[in-house]
CSV table of C-alpha atoms in Angstrom, one decimal:
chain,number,residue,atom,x,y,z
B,1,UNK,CA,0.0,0.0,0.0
B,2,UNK,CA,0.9,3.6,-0.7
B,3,UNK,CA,0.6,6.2,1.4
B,4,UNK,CA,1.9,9.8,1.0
B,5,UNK,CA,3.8,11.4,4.0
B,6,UNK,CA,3.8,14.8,4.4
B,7,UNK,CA,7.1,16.7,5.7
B,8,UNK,CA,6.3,17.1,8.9
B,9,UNK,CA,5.2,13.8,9.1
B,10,UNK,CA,9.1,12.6,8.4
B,11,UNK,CA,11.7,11.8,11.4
B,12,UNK,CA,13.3,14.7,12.4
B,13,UNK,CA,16.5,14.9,14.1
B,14,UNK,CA,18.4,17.9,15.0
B,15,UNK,CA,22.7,17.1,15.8
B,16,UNK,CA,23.7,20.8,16.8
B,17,UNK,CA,25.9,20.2,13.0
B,18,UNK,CA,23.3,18.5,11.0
B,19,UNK,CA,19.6,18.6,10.7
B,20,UNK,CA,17.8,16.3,9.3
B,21,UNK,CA,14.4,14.2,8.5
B,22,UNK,CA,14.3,11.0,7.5
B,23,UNK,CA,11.5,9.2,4.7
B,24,UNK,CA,12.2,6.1,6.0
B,25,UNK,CA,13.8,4.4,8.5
B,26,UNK,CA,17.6,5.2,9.2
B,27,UNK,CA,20.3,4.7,11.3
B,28,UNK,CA,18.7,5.3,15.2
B,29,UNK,CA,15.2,5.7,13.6
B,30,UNK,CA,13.1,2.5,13.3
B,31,UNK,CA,9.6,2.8,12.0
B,32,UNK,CA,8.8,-1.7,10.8
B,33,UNK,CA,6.3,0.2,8.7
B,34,UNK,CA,8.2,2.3,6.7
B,35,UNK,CA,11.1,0.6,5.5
B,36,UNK,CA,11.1,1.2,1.9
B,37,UNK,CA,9.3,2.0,-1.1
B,38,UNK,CA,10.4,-0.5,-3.4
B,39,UNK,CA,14.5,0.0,-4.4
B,40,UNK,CA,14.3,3.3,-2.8
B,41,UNK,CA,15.9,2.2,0.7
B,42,UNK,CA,16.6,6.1,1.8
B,43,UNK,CA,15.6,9.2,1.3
B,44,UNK,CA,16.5,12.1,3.8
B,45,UNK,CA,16.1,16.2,3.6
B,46,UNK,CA,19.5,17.4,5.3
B,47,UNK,CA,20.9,20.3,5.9
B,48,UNK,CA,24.4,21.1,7.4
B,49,UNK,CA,26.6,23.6,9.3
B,50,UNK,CA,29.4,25.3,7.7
B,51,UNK,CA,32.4,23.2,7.8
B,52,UNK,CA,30.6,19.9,9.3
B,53,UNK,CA,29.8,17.1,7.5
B,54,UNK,CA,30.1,12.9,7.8
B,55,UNK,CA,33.7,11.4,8.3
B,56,UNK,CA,34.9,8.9,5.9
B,57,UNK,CA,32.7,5.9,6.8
B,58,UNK,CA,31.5,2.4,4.2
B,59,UNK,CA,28.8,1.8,2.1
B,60,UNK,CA,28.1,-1.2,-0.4
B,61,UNK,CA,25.5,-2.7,-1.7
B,62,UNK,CA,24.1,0.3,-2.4
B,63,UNK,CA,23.4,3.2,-5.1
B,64,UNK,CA,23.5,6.4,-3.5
B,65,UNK,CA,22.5,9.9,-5.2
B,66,UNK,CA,23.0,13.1,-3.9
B,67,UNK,CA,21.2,16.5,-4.6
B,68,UNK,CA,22.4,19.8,-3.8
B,69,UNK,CA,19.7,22.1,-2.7
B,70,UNK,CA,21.9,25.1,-1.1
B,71,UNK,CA,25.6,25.7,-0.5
B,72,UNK,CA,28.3,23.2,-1.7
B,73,UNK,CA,28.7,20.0,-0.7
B,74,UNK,CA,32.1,18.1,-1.0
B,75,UNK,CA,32.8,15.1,-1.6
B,76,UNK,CA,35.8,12.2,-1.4
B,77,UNK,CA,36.2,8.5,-1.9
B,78,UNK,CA,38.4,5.6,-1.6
B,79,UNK,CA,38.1,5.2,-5.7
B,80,UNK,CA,40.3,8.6,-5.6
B,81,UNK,CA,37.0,11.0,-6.9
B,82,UNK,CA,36.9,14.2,-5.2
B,83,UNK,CA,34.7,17.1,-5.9
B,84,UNK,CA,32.4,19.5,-4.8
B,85,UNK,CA,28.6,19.7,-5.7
B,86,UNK,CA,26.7,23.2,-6.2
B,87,UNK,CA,22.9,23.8,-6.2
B,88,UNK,CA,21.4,21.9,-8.6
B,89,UNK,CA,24.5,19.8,-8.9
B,90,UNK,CA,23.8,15.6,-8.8
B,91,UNK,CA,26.6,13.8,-6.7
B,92,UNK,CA,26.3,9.4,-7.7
B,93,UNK,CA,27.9,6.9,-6.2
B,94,UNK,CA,28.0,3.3,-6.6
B,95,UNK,CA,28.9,1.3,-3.7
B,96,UNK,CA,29.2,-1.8,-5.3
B,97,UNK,CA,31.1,-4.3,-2.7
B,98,UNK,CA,32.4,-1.5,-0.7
B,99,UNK,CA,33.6,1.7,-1.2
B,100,UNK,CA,34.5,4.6,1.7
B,101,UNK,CA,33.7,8.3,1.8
B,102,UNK,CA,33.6,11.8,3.5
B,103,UNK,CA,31.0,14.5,2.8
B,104,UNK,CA,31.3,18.2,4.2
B,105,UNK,CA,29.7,21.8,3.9
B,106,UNK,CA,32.7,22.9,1.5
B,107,UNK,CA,31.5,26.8,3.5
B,108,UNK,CA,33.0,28.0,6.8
B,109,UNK,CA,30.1,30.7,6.7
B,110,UNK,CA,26.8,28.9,5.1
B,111,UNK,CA,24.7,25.6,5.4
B,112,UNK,CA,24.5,22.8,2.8
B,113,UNK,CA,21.1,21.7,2.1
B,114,UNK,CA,20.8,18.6,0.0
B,115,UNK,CA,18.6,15.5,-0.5
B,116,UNK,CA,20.3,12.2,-0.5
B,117,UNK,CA,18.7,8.9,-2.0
B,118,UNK,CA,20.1,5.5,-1.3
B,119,UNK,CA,18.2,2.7,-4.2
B,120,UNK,CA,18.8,-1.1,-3.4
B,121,UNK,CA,20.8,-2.0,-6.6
B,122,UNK,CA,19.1,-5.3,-8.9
């Protein structure tokens, strides 16, 4: 069954450095009910502080796209890519069987807001 869910009806979590909603459930947020929606595994709204971001850390398994909505986003990965996303800029990454990566505000004086989409690969 389908069901639509509003923004404010998404996981919200607010880290001081990042702040961010979650469509489904994802990492310390479990909802059994909302898992998925078919292949699309993740889907979150984030938005963070100038100079933050996620320390190099694994995925695989996994096709990850990234969307910048505000500010720049960079990002770097064990396959030696390295670059840095504006608005409207698309980030894609396939993890295959395993790749590692960092992504930071590439600002020391404005957020980065992006939308990040994680699809199960076939």
């Amino acid at each position: 069954m389908f069901t639509i869910q509003r923004a404010g009806e998404r996981a919200f979590f607010d880290f001081g450095w990042l702040k961010t909603n979650h469509s489904f459930s994802f990492a310390d947020y479990f909802d059994p009910e909302n898992l998925n929606w078919g292949a699309l595994r993740v889907f979150n709204d984030d938005t963070v502080l100038p100079g933050q971001g996620f320390g190099t850390h694994p995925h695989r398994d996994m096709e990850i796209v990234t969307y910048v909505l505000r500010g720049e986003l960079e990002h770097r990965d064990s396959m030696g890519h390295h670059g840095v996303v504006a608005p409207g800029g698309v980030q894609y990454m396939s993890a295959g069987t395993g790749v590692r990566h960092s992504e930071f505000n590439h600002s020391q004086t404005g957020d980065v807001h992006f939308v990040q989409m994680w699809v199960l690969p076939r």
